[in-house]
Amino acid sequence: MQRLDLHFYQKYDTLTLAKELLGCELVHESPEGRTAGIIVETEAYLTGDPACHAYRKKTARNAAMFGPAGSVYVYLIYGMYHCVNIVSAEEGRGEAVLIRALEPTEGIGLMQQRRAEKKGVASTTFTVRELCNGPAKLVRAMGITLADHNAGSLLDGANLYITSPKQTDFEVVTTTRIGITQGAELPYRFYIGGSRFVSKK
DNA sequence: GATAGGATCTTCT
DNA sequence: GAAGATCCTATCC
């Protein structure tokens, strides 16, 4: 599979990119091993959208969201969990695609270890379906961290990247976004119809 | 299976 | 002081 290049991230507006990323594979080559999963659920956050972290001013927390297309925005949510976004649009604009769920394809044992380590339970606790069916869960399972990946890149030699689509034969379902109150009516969430790995139906 | 409440930190009012 | 792009646990069917 081919690593997606700068052209791919620049080619689409953020809403289109959120849909185009479905079926692509997110890969992390860490010192502990390689983990990967097919992106099955995304949400778009746009300029002028009150739910977007870049809606107000640039702060230390959201600075990475203003980076160039193909870079990574990781943030702390609810003081406890992390979520990962793919920055889109041109540098300085502040738009991104939140990755909400993956279908695990590689390094499932390592994903189970990472999830179990956090909770202090046996690694056999988690079924494959439960490993990455939520934005903070997949960040944990993939070993993505604020220190290593926030404001980093998916391009060139980066250890985190996305491949060209592994699946294309599916229906894209569009709904409103999960867990927000501002902009709650906007239809900016997309997922692969029929997937067992999405966070919610 | 469904629902309610808690954990814990950054940002904004 | 309150809310937030979440997840986990307890408790109740």
Coordinates of N, CA and C (backbone and C1' of nucleotides) in Angstrom, one line a residue, chain A residues 27-36 106-123 126 131-132 136-145 148-149 159-160, chain C residues 8:
Chain A
V27 N -1.5 3.9 9.9 CA -0.4 3.0 10.3 C 0.5 3.7 11.2
H28 N 0.9 3.1 12.3 CA 2.0 3.6 13.2 C 3.1 2.6 13.4
E29 N 4.3 3.0 13.0 CA 5.5 2.1 13.2 C 6.2 2.6 14.4
S30 N 5.9 2.0 15.5 CA 6.5 2.4 16.8 C 7.7 1.5 17.1
P31 N 8.5 1.8 18.1 CA 9.6 0.9 18.6 C 9.0 -0.4 19.1
E32 N 7.8 -0.4 19.6 CA 7.2 -1.6 20.1 C 6.7 -2.5 19.1
G33 N 6.4 -1.9 17.9 CA 5.9 -2.7 16.8 C 4.9 -1.9 16.0
R34 N 4.4 -2.6 14.9 CA 3.6 -1.9 14.0 C 2.1 -2.1 14.3
T35 N 1.3 -1.1 14.3 CA -0.1 -1.2 14.4 C -0.8 -0.5 13.3
A36 N -1.9 -1.0 12.8 CA -2.7 -0.4 11.7 C -4.1 -0.7 11.8
E106 N -3.6 -4.7 11.9 CA -2.2 -5.2 12.2 C -1.9 -4.9 13.6
G107 N -1.1 -5.7 14.3 CA -0.6 -5.4 15.7 C -1.8 -5.5 16.7
I108 N -2.7 -6.4 16.5 CA -3.8 -6.5 17.4 C -3.4 -6.8 18.8
G109 N -2.4 -7.7 19.0 CA -1.9 -8.1 20.3 C -1.3 -6.9 21.0
L110 N -0.6 -6.0 20.3 CA 0.0 -4.8 20.8 C -1.1 -3.8 21.2
M111 N -2.1 -3.7 20.4 CA -3.2 -2.8 20.7 C -3.9 -3.3 22.0
Q112 N -4.1 -4.6 22.2 CA -4.7 -5.1 23.4 C -3.8 -4.8 24.6
Q113 N -2.5 -4.9 24.5 CA -1.6 -4.6 25.5 C -1.7 -3.1 26.0
R114 N -1.7 -2.2 25.0 CA -1.7 -0.8 25.3 C -3.0 -0.4 26.0
R115 N -4.2 -1.0 25.5 CA -5.4 -0.7 26.2 C -5.5 -1.2 27.6
A116 N -5.0 -2.4 27.8 CA -5.0 -3.1 29.1 C -4.1 -2.4 30.0
E117 N -2.9 -1.9 29.6 CA -1.9 -1.2 30.4 C -2.6 0.0 31.0
K118 N -3.3 0.7 30.2 CA -4.0 2.0 30.7 C -5.0 1.6 31.8
K119 N -5.7 0.6 31.6 CA -6.8 0.2 32.6 C -6.3 -0.7 33.7
G120 N -5.2 -1.3 33.5 CA -4.7 -2.2 34.6 C -5.5 -3.5 34.6
V121 N -5.8 -4.0 33.4 CA -6.5 -5.3 33.3 C -5.7 -6.3 32.4
A122 N -6.2 -7.5 32.3 CA -5.5 -8.5 31.4 C -5.8 -8.1 30.0
S123 N -4.8 -8.3 29.1 CA -4.9 -7.9 27.7 C -6.0 -8.7 26.9
F126 N -10.1 -7.3 25.9 CA -10.7 -6.6 24.8 C -10.9 -7.5 23.5
L131 N -11.4 -2.5 20.4 CA -10.1 -1.9 20.5 C -10.0 -0.4 20.1
C132 N -10.7 -0.1 18.9 CA -10.6 1.2 18.3 C -11.9 1.8 18.0
A136 N -10.8 8.2 21.5 CA -9.7 8.2 22.5 C -9.2 6.7 22.6
K137 N -10.0 5.8 22.3 CA -9.6 4.4 22.4 C -8.6 4.1 21.3
L138 N -8.8 4.6 20.1 CA -7.9 4.3 19.0 C -6.6 5.0 19.2
V139 N -6.6 6.2 19.8 CA -5.3 6.8 20.1 C -4.5 6.0 21.0
R140 N -5.1 5.5 22.0 CA -4.5 4.6 23.0 C -3.9 3.3 22.3
A141 N -4.8 2.7 21.6 CA -4.4 1.4 21.0 C -3.3 1.5 20.0
M142 N -3.3 2.7 19.3 CA -2.3 2.9 18.2 C -1.0 3.4 18.8
G143 N -1.0 3.8 20.1 CA 0.2 4.4 20.7 C 0.5 5.8 20.2
I144 N -0.5 6.5 19.9 CA -0.3 7.9 19.4 C -0.3 8.8 20.7
T145 N 0.7 9.7 20.8 CA 0.8 10.5 22.0 C 0.9 12.0 21.6
D148 N 4.7 12.8 21.1 CA 5.4 12.3 19.8 C 4.7 12.8 18.6
H149 N 3.4 13.0 18.6 CA 2.7 13.2 17.3 C 2.1 14.6 17.1
N159 N 6.7 8.3 11.3 CA 6.3 6.9 11.7 C 4.8 6.7 11.8
L160 N 4.1 7.8 11.6 CA 2.6 7.7 11.5 C 2.2 8.2 10.1
Chain C
dC8 P -12.9 2.6 28.1 O5' -13.4 2.6 29.6 C5' -12.6 3.2 30.6 C4' -13.3 3.2 31.9 C3' -13.9 1.8 32.2 O3' -13.4 1.4 33.5 C1' -15.5 3.6 32.4

